[in-house]
């Protein structure tokens, strides 16, 4: 999704901005641009496509200046082309914007009547013109007045040649972080863009703005009340956002999972007593025991993790769970009663649908618990209590390690709730004992990567794929299908295995690969039957089976084994081959694995 970088101070602005934009590439974008304020006034360069194209265009210009703003755009209003790329200019005002100005149509009509001429089809350009319209020598005031009449969401950065060295930023619904340096200050939509320069950051909240100069940072509300913000220290390092020898971030992140799963549970399990401690959950034992219903709010892969959570919590902690698409929840009239706990799951902590659903749940009086990865993200800060999954920065747009860490946390939460009601100390102990073995078992699955690559080679040219699973592995079938479609653009669908005969079975022919999660659990005999049904129609079967299985192997075209484990933990193992299969297929097809077309890492627009 769109990215913002700004810098003012003692550095070559173009260099810092281009480097920052590259660090935001993972978020997904289709054009990029830069505006530099220097002694010769303002220079603006924009290009369609990758940052490399912008960098090339910059080489031909003499970009001298130590203050500037830059942007990667993910098209919403208007095609991804050079004219629609940011920064948008109105007279001397340069503006970059993340989010959507909802009333831009009406504002454009008014401004056009006043003589403003628009170059682009974007909503953003309207805001640039509004700021110019309100400007009478005070840029901060002009921005405040303009924001007073726009409706929608924004993270913005604005410059004006009358104010060399000044960048004005503001936030409502789209993240902005200030980087505090010495003699130089930064603004970005994501700390990844600036962490090569400083580790001291200030996270802006909605309704806040900032004025940056080389000498300092001033924060106010957008209605001009002074506010004091805490400076925080970033704890992760640059190495975590580099590829470390892997061909793609996605592959690196898949292979990190033994470690990231361990990081998610480290310090949180009490194996002897079969219990769990999650410091961020500020609920007493009495409150935990009196949760009557759980509503899980999430999107995409996080929603799939939520489904795994539903299976675990209902079966082991015996609390009714509903998993809702956040985008649907926020627009209906959800029932929230005093005993309802809302679990809000988001890797980025910035997904707008999830954030707004959480706000709606809070307005309705729900207790809200955030499960996020990005420290300091909006959902992490606005949820009453929460748990970080500690997966480390996830750069690949297709989520992998965050998913397994989310599932790990949901499993720990199941234990926390269940130990206060229905799970015995002995069962809790067995579950946690086995969790300690899971990282090594994940590694065993990862060791099959080359064999999975060979299967991928065979199916890379196919157009469709079906994924089947039962019970707690049904969400894993959904997740496998999502991974494949996201990065290889092959049409894929996930189904509960038994549901196949109610429709999808019509699709099965020799050209239909069917990935079946067929591990040894309570529904094994049933899934053998489902595999037979596929085989009878000449479908191609890729089966994920438990080590030592021979029955399914005899029926399948390909088998990938996973180590035996308790049913409670199988999703953490069964998802790994599906991630690898999707990855290798996408690579064989020559697709841009880390930045798949049309997708964004954090979806900050509705
Ligand atoms: C995952 O591979 C996807 N890129 C996407 O479905 C993602 O999980 C979804 O947009 C939710 O993101 P979040 O976890 O950051 O809220």
Coordinates of C-alpha atoms and ligand atoms in Angstrom, one line a residue:
X1 CA 0.0 0.0 0.0
X2 CA 1.1 3.6 -0.3
X3 CA 4.3 4.7 1.5
X4 CA 5.6 8.0 2.7
X5 CA 9.1 9.2 3.5
X6 CA 10.3 12.6 4.5
X7 CA 13.6 14.0 5.6
X8 CA 14.9 17.4 6.7
X9 CA 18.3 18.3 8.0
X10 CA 21.9 17.5 7.4
X11 CA 21.6 14.8 4.8
X12 CA 21.3 14.5 1.0
X13 CA 17.5 14.3 0.9
X14 CA 17.3 12.5 -2.5
X15 CA 19.6 9.7 -1.3
X16 CA 17.7 9.3 2.0
X17 CA 14.3 9.4 0.3
X18 CA 15.2 6.9 -2.5
X19 CA 16.7 4.5 0.1
X20 CA 13.6 4.9 2.3
X21 CA 11.3 4.2 -0.6
X22 CA 13.2 1.0 -1.4
X23 CA 12.6 -0.2 2.2
X24 CA 8.9 0.4 1.6
X25 CA 8.7 -1.5 -1.7
X26 CA 7.5 -4.6 0.1
X27 CA 4.2 -2.8 0.9
X28 CA 3.2 -3.0 -2.7
X29 CA 2.9 0.0 -5.1
X30 CA 2.7 0.9 -8.8
X31 CA 4.4 4.3 -9.1
X32 CA 6.7 6.6 -7.1
X33 CA 7.7 10.2 -6.8
X34 CA 9.9 12.6 -4.9
X35 CA 9.9 16.4 -4.2
X36 CA 13.1 18.1 -3.1
X37 CA 13.2 21.5 -1.5
X38 CA 16.6 23.1 -2.3
X39 CA 18.2 26.4 -2.9
X40 CA 16.8 26.4 -6.4
X41 CA 13.2 25.9 -5.2
X42 CA 11.2 22.7 -5.5
X43 CA 12.0 19.9 -7.9
X44 CA 9.5 17.1 -8.4
X45 CA 10.2 13.8 -10.2
X46 CA 7.6 11.0 -10.6
X47 CA 7.6 7.7 -12.5
X48 CA 5.3 4.9 -13.1
X49 CA 6.5 1.4 -12.0
X50 CA 9.3 0.5 -9.8
X51 CA 11.6 2.7 -7.6
X52 CA 14.4 1.7 -10.0
X53 CA 12.7 3.8 -12.7
X54 CA 12.4 6.8 -10.4
X55 CA 16.1 6.4 -9.4
X56 CA 17.1 6.4 -13.0
X57 CA 15.0 9.5 -13.7
X58 CA 16.6 11.2 -10.7
X59 CA 20.1 10.5 -12.0
X60 CA 19.4 12.9 -14.9
X61 CA 18.6 15.8 -12.5
X62 CA 20.7 17.8 -10.3
X63 CA 18.8 17.1 -7.1
X64 CA 20.4 19.2 -4.4
X65 CA 18.7 19.8 -1.2
X66 CA 18.4 18.5 2.4
X67 CA 14.6 18.6 2.7
X68 CA 12.1 16.5 0.8
X69 CA 9.2 14.2 0.7
X70 CA 8.6 11.0 -1.3
X71 CA 5.9 8.5 -1.9
X72 CA 5.1 5.0 -3.3
X73 CA 1.5 4.9 -4.7
X74 CA -0.9 2.0 -4.8
X75 CA -3.6 3.2 -7.1
X76 CA -7.1 3.7 -5.8
X77 CA -8.5 6.8 -7.6
X78 CA -7.0 7.0 -11.1
X79 CA -4.8 4.7 -13.1
X80 CA -1.2 3.9 -12.0
X81 CA 0.6 6.4 -14.2
X82 CA 3.1 9.2 -13.9
X83 CA 0.5 12.0 -13.6
X84 CA -1.4 10.3 -10.8
X85 CA 1.8 9.5 -8.9
X86 CA 2.6 11.6 -5.8
X87 CA 3.8 14.2 -4.8
X88 CA 0.9 16.3 -6.0
X89 CA 1.5 19.9 -6.6
X90 CA -0.7 22.9 -6.4
X91 CA 1.3 26.1 -7.0
X92 CA 4.2 25.9 -4.6
X93 CA 2.6 23.3 -2.3
X94 CA 3.9 19.7 -2.6
X95 CA 1.9 16.9 -0.9
X96 CA 2.2 13.1 -0.5
X97 CA -0.8 11.3 0.9
X98 CA -1.8 7.8 2.1
X99 CA -5.5 7.1 2.5
X100 CA -8.6 8.3 0.7
X101 CA -10.3 11.8 0.6
X102 CA -13.9 10.7 0.5
X103 CA -15.5 14.1 -0.3
X104 CA -12.9 14.9 -3.0
X105 CA -15.6 15.1 -5.7
X106 CA -17.5 18.0 -4.1
X107 CA -14.3 19.8 -3.1
X108 CA -13.0 19.5 -6.6
X109 CA -16.1 21.2 -8.0
X110 CA -15.8 24.1 -5.5
X111 CA -12.1 24.5 -6.2
X112 CA -12.6 24.3 -10.0
X113 CA -15.1 27.2 -9.7
X114 CA -12.4 29.2 -7.9
X115 CA -10.1 28.7 -10.8
X116 CA -8.0 25.7 -9.7
X117 CA -6.9 23.4 -12.5
X118 CA -6.4 19.8 -11.8
X119 CA -3.8 17.6 -13.5
X120 CA -4.6 14.2 -12.2
X121 CA -7.6 11.9 -11.5
X122 CA -6.7 11.5 -7.9
X123 CA -8.5 12.4 -4.7
X124 CA -5.1 13.5 -3.2
X125 CA -4.6 16.4 -5.6
X126 CA -7.7 18.1 -4.1
X127 CA -6.0 18.3 -0.8
X128 CA -2.9 19.9 -2.3
X129 CA -5.2 22.6 -3.9
X130 CA -7.1 23.1 -0.7
X131 CA -3.9 23.7 1.2
X132 CA -2.8 26.2 -1.5
X133 CA -6.2 27.9 -1.3
X134 CA -6.0 28.3 2.5
X135 CA -2.3 29.4 2.5
X136 CA -1.6 32.9 3.6
X137 CA 1.9 32.7 4.8
X138 CA 1.5 30.0 7.5
X139 CA 1.8 26.4 6.2
X140 CA 0.8 24.7 9.4
X141 CA -2.4 26.8 9.6
X142 CA -3.2 26.1 5.9
X143 CA -2.8 22.4 6.5
X144 CA -5.1 22.5 9.5
X145 CA -7.7 24.5 7.7
X146 CA -7.6 22.1 4.7
X147 CA -7.9 19.1 7.0
X148 CA -10.9 20.7 8.6
X149 CA -12.9 20.3 5.4
X150 CA -11.8 16.9 4.1
X151 CA -13.5 13.7 5.0
X152 CA -11.7 10.4 4.9
X153 CA -8.4 9.0 5.9
X154 CA -5.0 10.4 5.6
X155 CA -1.3 10.3 6.5
X156 CA 0.3 13.3 4.8
X157 CA 3.5 15.2 4.4
X158 CA 3.6 18.7 2.9
X159 CA 6.3 21.1 1.9
X160 CA 6.4 24.7 0.6
X161 CA 9.4 26.7 -0.8
X162 CA 8.5 29.7 1.4
X163 CA 9.4 27.4 4.4
X164 CA 12.8 25.8 3.5
X165 CA 13.5 22.9 5.9
X166 CA 9.9 22.5 7.1
X167 CA 7.8 19.4 6.6
X168 CA 4.3 19.3 7.9
X169 CA 2.8 15.9 8.6
X170 CA -0.7 14.8 9.8
X171 CA -2.5 11.6 10.5
X172 CA -6.0 10.3 10.6
X173 CA -6.5 6.6 9.9
X174 CA -3.2 6.1 8.1
X175 CA 0.0 5.6 10.1
X176 CA 2.8 8.1 10.4
X177 CA 6.0 7.9 12.5
X178 CA 8.5 10.6 13.2
X179 CA 12.2 9.6 13.3
X180 CA 14.2 11.8 15.7
X181 CA 17.8 12.4 14.8
X182 CA 20.6 14.9 15.5
X183 CA 20.4 17.8 13.2
X184 CA 18.1 15.8 11.0
X185 CA 14.6 14.5 11.4
X186 CA 12.4 12.1 9.4
X187 CA 8.8 11.2 8.7
X188 CA 7.5 7.9 7.4
X189 CA 4.5 5.7 7.1
X190 CA 6.6 2.8 8.4
X191 CA 9.7 2.7 10.6
X192 CA 11.4 0.4 8.1
X193 CA 11.9 3.5 5.8
X194 CA 14.0 5.4 8.4
X195 CA 15.5 2.9 10.8
X196 CA 18.9 3.0 9.0
X197 CA 19.2 6.6 10.3
X198 CA 17.6 6.6 13.7
X199 CA 16.0 4.3 16.3
X200 CA 14.3 7.0 18.2
X201 CA 10.7 7.4 17.0
X202 CA 7.4 9.1 17.8
X203 CA 4.2 7.4 16.7
X204 CA 1.5 9.9 15.8
X205 CA -2.0 9.1 16.7
X206 CA -5.2 9.9 14.8
X207 CA -6.0 13.6 14.8
X208 CA -2.3 14.6 15.4
X209 CA 0.1 16.5 13.3
X210 CA 3.8 17.3 13.4
X211 CA 6.1 20.1 12.1
X212 CA 9.7 18.9 11.4
X213 CA 12.7 21.1 10.9
X214 CA 16.4 20.1 11.1
X215 CA 16.4 21.5 14.6
X216 CA 13.4 19.8 16.1
X217 CA 9.9 18.3 16.1
X218 CA 6.7 20.0 17.2
X219 CA 3.6 18.0 17.8
X220 CA 0.0 19.3 18.0
X221 CA -3.5 18.1 17.3
X222 CA -4.9 19.0 14.0
X223 CA -6.9 21.6 15.8
X224 CA -3.6 23.2 17.0
X225 CA -3.5 22.2 20.6
X226 CA 0.1 21.5 21.8
X227 CA 0.8 17.9 22.8
X228 CA 3.8 16.1 24.2
X229 CA 4.6 12.7 22.7
X230 CA 6.8 10.0 24.1
X231 CA 10.0 9.1 22.1
X232 CA 10.3 5.3 21.8
X233 CA 13.2 3.1 20.9
X234 CA 13.0 0.6 18.0
X235 CA 14.2 -2.8 19.2
X236 CA 14.6 -4.8 16.0
X237 CA 17.5 -4.2 13.6
X238 CA 18.2 -3.7 9.9
X239 CA 19.4 -7.3 9.4
X240 CA 15.8 -8.4 10.1
X241 CA 14.6 -6.5 7.0
X242 CA 17.2 -7.9 4.7
X243 CA 17.2 -11.1 2.7
X244 CA 20.1 -12.7 4.4
X245 CA 21.2 -14.8 1.4
X246 CA 17.7 -16.1 0.5
X247 CA 16.4 -15.5 -3.0
X248 CA 13.2 -13.9 -1.7
X249 CA 11.9 -12.5 1.6
X250 CA 9.1 -15.0 1.5
X251 CA 11.5 -18.0 1.4
X252 CA 13.6 -16.5 4.2
X253 CA 10.4 -16.0 6.3
X254 CA 9.2 -19.5 5.7
X255 CA 12.6 -20.8 6.8
X256 CA 12.6 -18.6 9.9
X257 CA 9.5 -20.3 11.3
X258 CA 11.3 -22.7 13.7
X259 CA 12.8 -19.6 15.3
X260 CA 9.7 -17.3 15.1
X261 CA 7.4 -19.9 16.6
X262 CA 9.9 -20.3 19.4
X263 CA 10.0 -16.5 19.8
X264 CA 6.2 -16.4 20.1
X265 CA 6.1 -18.8 23.0
X266 CA 9.4 -18.0 24.7
X267 CA 8.9 -16.9 28.3
X268 CA 5.1 -17.5 28.1
X269 CA 4.8 -21.1 28.9
X270 CA 4.7 -22.8 32.4
X271 CA 5.2 -26.4 31.2
X272 CA 5.2 -28.0 34.7
X273 CA 1.8 -26.6 35.7
X274 CA 0.5 -26.9 32.1
X275 CA -0.3 -23.2 32.2
X276 CA 0.5 -20.0 30.3
X277 CA 1.3 -16.4 31.2
X278 CA 0.6 -13.7 28.7
X279 CA 1.7 -10.4 30.2
X280 CA -0.3 -8.2 27.9
X281 CA -3.6 -9.7 28.9
X282 CA -4.8 -7.5 31.7
X283 CA -7.7 -9.7 32.7
X284 CA -8.1 -11.3 36.1
X285 CA -8.7 -15.1 36.5
X286 CA -12.3 -14.2 37.4
X287 CA -12.7 -12.2 34.2
X288 CA -11.1 -15.0 32.1
X289 CA -13.4 -17.5 33.7
X290 CA -16.4 -15.4 32.9
X291 CA -15.9 -14.9 29.2
X292 CA -19.1 -16.2 27.7
X293 CA -18.4 -15.7 24.0
X294 CA -15.4 -14.8 21.8
X295 CA -15.6 -12.8 18.5
X296 CA -12.5 -12.9 16.4
X297 CA -12.1 -10.0 13.9
X298 CA -9.5 -10.2 11.1
X299 CA -8.9 -10.2 7.4
X300 CA -7.1 -12.6 5.0
X301 CA -4.4 -14.8 6.5
X302 CA -5.1 -13.4 9.9
X303 CA -8.7 -14.5 9.5
X304 CA -7.5 -18.0 8.7
X305 CA -5.5 -18.0 11.9
X306 CA -8.7 -16.9 13.7
X307 CA -10.5 -19.9 12.3
X308 CA -7.8 -22.2 13.7
X309 CA -8.3 -20.3 17.0
X310 CA -12.1 -21.1 16.8
X311 CA -11.4 -24.8 16.5
X312 CA -9.0 -24.8 19.3
X313 CA -10.9 -22.6 21.8
X314 CA -14.2 -24.3 21.2
X315 CA -12.8 -27.8 21.5
X316 CA -10.4 -27.3 24.4
X317 CA -11.6 -24.2 26.3
X318 CA -15.3 -24.8 25.6
X319 CA -16.2 -21.2 24.8
X320 CA -18.3 -20.4 21.8
X321 CA -16.3 -18.5 19.1
X322 CA -17.4 -16.6 16.0
X323 CA -14.8 -15.6 13.4
X324 CA -15.9 -12.5 11.5
X325 CA -14.5 -10.8 8.4
X326 CA -13.6 -7.4 9.9
X327 CA -14.9 -5.7 6.8
X328 CA -18.4 -7.2 7.3
X329 CA -18.5 -6.8 11.1
X330 CA -18.0 -3.1 11.0
X331 CA -21.0 -2.5 8.7
X332 CA -23.6 -4.5 10.4
X333 CA -25.1 -4.3 13.8
X334 CA -23.1 -6.9 15.7
X335 CA -24.4 -8.2 19.0
X336 CA -21.9 -7.5 21.8
X337 CA -23.0 -8.4 25.3
X338 CA -21.1 -7.9 28.6
X339 CA -19.5 -11.4 28.4
X340 CA -18.1 -10.9 24.9
X341 CA -14.3 -10.8 24.3
X342 CA -13.2 -9.6 20.9
X343 CA -9.9 -10.9 19.6
X344 CA -8.5 -8.6 16.9
X345 CA -5.8 -10.3 14.8
X346 CA -3.6 -8.3 12.5
X347 CA 0.0 -8.8 11.5
X348 CA 0.5 -5.2 10.5
X349 CA -1.8 -3.8 13.1
X350 CA -2.8 -1.2 10.5
X351 CA -5.4 -3.0 8.3
X352 CA -8.2 -0.4 8.2
X353 CA -11.1 -2.8 8.1
X354 CA -9.7 -4.6 11.2
X355 CA -9.0 -1.4 13.0
X356 CA -12.4 0.0 12.3
X357 CA -14.1 -3.2 13.4
X358 CA -12.1 -3.1 16.6
X359 CA -13.2 0.5 17.2
X360 CA -16.9 -0.5 16.5
X361 CA -16.5 -3.4 19.0
X362 CA -15.1 -1.0 21.6
X363 CA -17.9 1.5 21.0
X364 CA -20.4 -1.4 21.7
X365 CA -18.7 -2.1 25.0
X366 CA -16.7 -5.3 24.1
X367 CA -13.4 -6.1 25.9
X368 CA -10.9 -6.0 23.1
X369 CA -7.6 -7.9 22.9
X370 CA -5.2 -7.2 20.0
X371 CA -3.0 -9.9 18.6
X372 CA -0.4 -8.1 16.4
X373 CA 3.1 -8.3 15.1
X374 CA 4.1 -4.7 14.5
X375 CA 5.1 -3.1 17.7
X376 CA 3.6 0.4 18.1
X377 CA 1.0 -0.2 15.3
X378 CA -2.4 1.4 15.7
X379 CA -4.3 -1.8 16.6
X380 CA -1.6 -2.6 19.2
X381 CA -1.9 0.9 20.7
X382 CA -5.7 1.2 20.6
X383 CA -6.6 -2.3 21.9
X384 CA -7.2 -2.3 25.7
X385 CA -4.8 -5.2 26.1
X386 CA -2.9 -7.4 23.7
X387 CA -0.3 -9.9 22.8
X388 CA 2.6 -9.3 20.4
X389 CA 3.3 -12.4 18.3
X390 CA 7.0 -11.6 18.1
X391 CA 7.5 -12.9 14.5
X392 CA 9.9 -10.1 13.7
X393 CA 9.4 -7.9 10.6
X394 CA 7.5 -9.7 7.8
X395 CA 8.4 -8.2 4.4
X396 CA 7.0 -10.7 1.9
X397 CA 3.5 -9.6 1.0
X398 CA 2.3 -13.1 1.4
X399 CA 2.1 -13.7 5.1
X400 CA 3.8 -16.9 6.4
X401 CA 5.7 -16.7 9.6
X402 CA 3.2 -14.2 11.0
X403 CA 0.5 -16.9 10.4
X404 CA 2.3 -19.6 12.4
X405 CA 3.0 -17.1 15.2
X406 CA -0.6 -16.0 15.3
X407 CA -1.7 -19.6 15.6
X408 CA 0.9 -20.2 18.3
X409 CA -0.5 -17.3 20.3
X410 CA -4.1 -18.4 19.8
X411 CA -3.1 -21.9 21.0
X412 CA -1.5 -20.3 24.1
X413 CA -4.7 -18.3 24.7
X414 CA -6.7 -21.5 24.4
X415 CA -4.6 -23.0 27.2
X416 CA -4.9 -19.8 29.3
X417 CA -8.7 -19.9 29.0
X418 CA -9.0 -23.6 29.2
X419 CA -6.9 -24.1 32.3
X420 CA -9.3 -21.8 34.1
X421 CA -12.2 -24.1 33.2
X422 CA -11.9 -27.3 31.3
X423 CA -8.3 -28.3 30.6
X424 CA -6.6 -30.4 33.3
X425 CA -3.0 -29.6 34.4
X426 CA -2.0 -32.9 32.9
X427 CA -3.4 -32.2 29.5
X428 CA -1.9 -28.6 29.7
X429 CA 1.4 -30.1 30.5
X430 CA 1.3 -32.6 27.6
X431 CA 0.3 -29.8 25.2
X432 CA 3.2 -27.5 26.3
X433 CA 5.7 -30.4 26.3
X434 CA 4.8 -31.1 22.7
X435 CA 5.0 -27.3 21.9
X436 CA 8.7 -27.5 22.8
X437 CA 9.2 -30.1 20.1
X438 CA 7.3 -28.1 17.4
X439 CA 10.2 -25.9 16.1
X440 CA 12.3 -29.0 15.4
X441 CA 9.3 -30.7 13.7
X442 CA 8.8 -27.6 11.6
X443 CA 12.4 -27.8 10.6
X444 CA 11.9 -31.4 9.5
X445 CA 9.1 -30.3 7.2
X446 CA 11.3 -27.5 5.8
X447 CA 13.9 -30.1 5.0
X448 CA 11.5 -31.4 2.3
X449 CA 11.7 -28.1 0.4
X450 CA 13.6 -29.6 -2.5
X451 CA 11.1 -32.4 -2.9
X452 CA 8.2 -30.0 -2.8
X453 CA 10.0 -27.9 -5.4
X454 CA 9.9 -31.0 -7.7
X455 CA 6.1 -31.3 -7.2
X456 CA 5.8 -27.6 -7.9
X457 CA 7.7 -28.0 -11.2
X458 CA 5.0 -30.4 -12.3
X459 CA 2.0 -28.2 -11.4
X460 CA 3.4 -24.7 -12.2
X461 CA 1.6 -24.6 -15.5
X462 CA -1.8 -25.5 -14.2
X463 CA -4.7 -23.0 -14.0
X464 CA -6.7 -24.3 -11.0
X465 CA -6.1 -26.0 -7.8
X466 CA -8.3 -27.4 -5.0
X467 CA -7.3 -27.6 -1.3
X468 CA -9.1 -29.9 1.1
X469 CA -8.8 -30.3 4.8
X470 CA -11.0 -31.3 7.8
X471 CA -11.4 -30.0 11.3
X472 CA -8.5 -27.7 12.4
X473 CA -6.9 -28.3 9.0
X474 CA -9.8 -26.9 7.1
X475 CA -8.5 -23.3 7.7
X476 CA -5.1 -24.6 6.6
X477 CA -6.6 -25.6 3.3
X478 CA -8.0 -22.1 2.9
X479 CA -4.6 -20.6 3.8
X480 CA -2.8 -22.9 1.3
X481 CA -5.2 -21.8 -1.5
X482 CA -4.8 -18.1 -0.5
X483 CA -1.0 -18.4 -0.7
X484 CA -1.1 -20.0 -4.1
X485 CA -3.5 -17.5 -5.6
X486 CA -1.7 -14.5 -4.1
X487 CA 1.7 -15.1 -5.5
X488 CA 1.2 -17.4 -8.5
X489 CA -2.1 -16.0 -9.8
X490 CA -3.4 -19.6 -10.1
X491 CA -7.1 -19.9 -9.2
X492 CA -7.2 -21.9 -6.0
X493 CA -10.0 -22.7 -3.6
X494 CA -10.0 -24.3 -0.1
X495 CA -12.9 -26.5 1.1
X496 CA -13.7 -28.7 4.0
X497 CA -13.0 -32.1 2.4
X498 CA -16.5 -33.5 2.9
X499 CA -18.0 -30.4 1.2
X500 CA -16.3 -31.3 -2.1
X501 CA -19.2 -33.6 -3.1
X502 CA -21.7 -30.7 -2.7
X503 CA -20.3 -28.9 -5.7
X504 CA -16.5 -28.7 -6.3
X505 CA -16.3 -32.4 -7.3
X506 CA -17.8 -31.3 -10.6
X507 CA -14.4 -29.6 -11.3
X508 CA -12.3 -32.7 -10.9
X509 CA -10.7 -34.1 -14.0
X510 CA -7.1 -35.1 -14.9
X511 CA -6.1 -31.4 -15.0
X512 CA -7.2 -30.6 -11.5
X513 CA -4.5 -30.9 -8.8
X514 CA -6.1 -31.5 -5.4
X515 CA -4.0 -30.8 -2.3
X516 CA -5.4 -32.9 0.6
X517 CA -4.3 -32.5 4.2
X518 CA -4.8 -36.1 5.2
X519 CA -3.0 -36.5 8.5
X520 CA -3.6 -39.2 11.1
X521 CA -6.3 -37.7 13.3
X522 CA -9.9 -38.5 14.3
X523 CA -11.2 -37.8 10.8
X524 CA -8.5 -39.9 8.9
X525 CA -10.9 -42.6 7.7
X526 CA -13.3 -40.0 6.3
X527 CA -10.5 -38.2 4.5
X528 CA -9.3 -41.5 3.0
X529 CA -12.8 -41.6 1.5
X530 CA -12.5 -38.1 0.1
X531 CA -9.2 -39.0 -1.5
X532 CA -10.8 -42.0 -3.1
X533 CA -13.5 -39.7 -4.5
X534 CA -10.9 -37.5 -6.2
X535 CA -9.0 -40.5 -7.5
X536 CA -12.1 -42.1 -9.0
X537 CA -12.4 -39.0 -11.1
X538 CA -8.7 -39.0 -12.2
X539 CA -7.9 -35.8 -10.2
X540 CA -4.2 -35.4 -9.3
X541 CA -3.6 -35.9 -5.6
X542 CA -0.9 -34.1 -3.6
X543 CA -1.3 -35.4 -0.1
X544 CA 0.1 -34.0 3.2
X545 CA 0.3 -37.1 5.4
X546 CA 1.7 -38.1 8.7
X547 CA 5.2 -39.8 8.6
X548 CA 4.8 -43.6 8.2
X549 CA 1.4 -43.4 6.5
X550 CA 1.0 -45.9 3.6
X551 CA -2.7 -45.9 3.0
X552 CA -3.1 -42.4 1.6
X553 CA 0.3 -42.7 -0.1
X554 CA -1.0 -45.6 -2.1
X555 CA -3.8 -43.5 -3.4
X556 CA -1.9 -40.3 -4.1
X557 CA 0.2 -39.0 -7.0
X558 CA 2.6 -37.2 -4.5
X559 CA 3.0 -37.3 -0.8
X560 CA 4.6 -34.8 1.5
X561 CA 5.1 -36.1 5.1
X562 CA 4.9 -34.2 8.3
X563 CA 6.0 -35.5 11.7
X564 CA 3.4 -36.9 14.0
X565 CA 2.1 -34.5 16.7
X566 CA -0.9 -33.8 18.9
X567 CA -3.9 -32.7 16.9
X568 CA -3.7 -29.4 18.9
X569 CA -0.5 -28.5 17.0
X570 CA -1.0 -30.0 13.6
X571 CA -1.8 -26.6 11.8
X572 CA 1.7 -25.4 12.6
X573 CA 3.2 -28.3 10.6
X574 CA 0.6 -28.9 7.9
X575 CA 0.7 -25.3 6.7
X576 CA 4.5 -25.4 6.0
X577 CA 4.4 -27.6 2.8
X578 CA 1.6 -25.5 1.5
X579 CA 3.6 -22.3 1.9
X580 CA 6.6 -24.0 0.2
X581 CA 4.4 -25.4 -2.6
X582 CA 3.0 -21.9 -3.4
X583 CA 6.4 -20.3 -3.2
X584 CA 8.1 -22.8 -5.6
X585 CA 5.2 -22.7 -8.1
X586 CA 5.3 -18.9 -8.2
X587 CA 9.1 -19.0 -8.7
X588 CA 8.7 -21.5 -11.6
X589 CA 6.1 -19.2 -13.1
X590 CA 8.6 -16.2 -12.9
X591 CA 6.3 -14.1 -10.7
X592 CA 7.3 -11.4 -8.3
X593 CA 7.0 -13.4 -5.2
X594 CA 7.6 -10.7 -2.6
X595 CA 5.5 -8.1 -4.3
X596 CA 2.7 -9.8 -6.1
X597 CA 0.6 -7.7 -8.4
X598 CA -2.3 -5.6 -7.0
X599 CA -1.5 -6.6 -3.4
X600 CA -0.2 -4.6 -0.5
X601 CA 1.4 -5.6 2.7
X602 CA -0.8 -3.4 4.9
X603 CA -4.2 -2.6 3.5
X604 CA -4.9 0.8 4.8
X605 CA -7.8 1.7 2.6
X606 CA -11.3 0.1 2.7
Ligands
LIG1 C1 -1.7 -12.6 3.5 O1 -0.9 -13.3 2.7 C2 -2.3 -11.4 2.8 N1 -1.3 -10.6 2.2 C3 -3.5 -10.7 3.4 O2 -4.5 -11.6 3.3 C4 -3.3 -10.3 4.9 O3 -3.3 -11.4 5.8 C5 -4.5 -9.4 5.2 O4 -4.5 -8.2 4.4 C6 -4.6 -9.0 6.7 O5 -3.4 -8.3 7.0 P1 -3.1 -8.0 8.6 O6 -2.8 -9.3 9.2 O7 -1.8 -7.1 8.5 O8 -4.2 -7.3 9.2

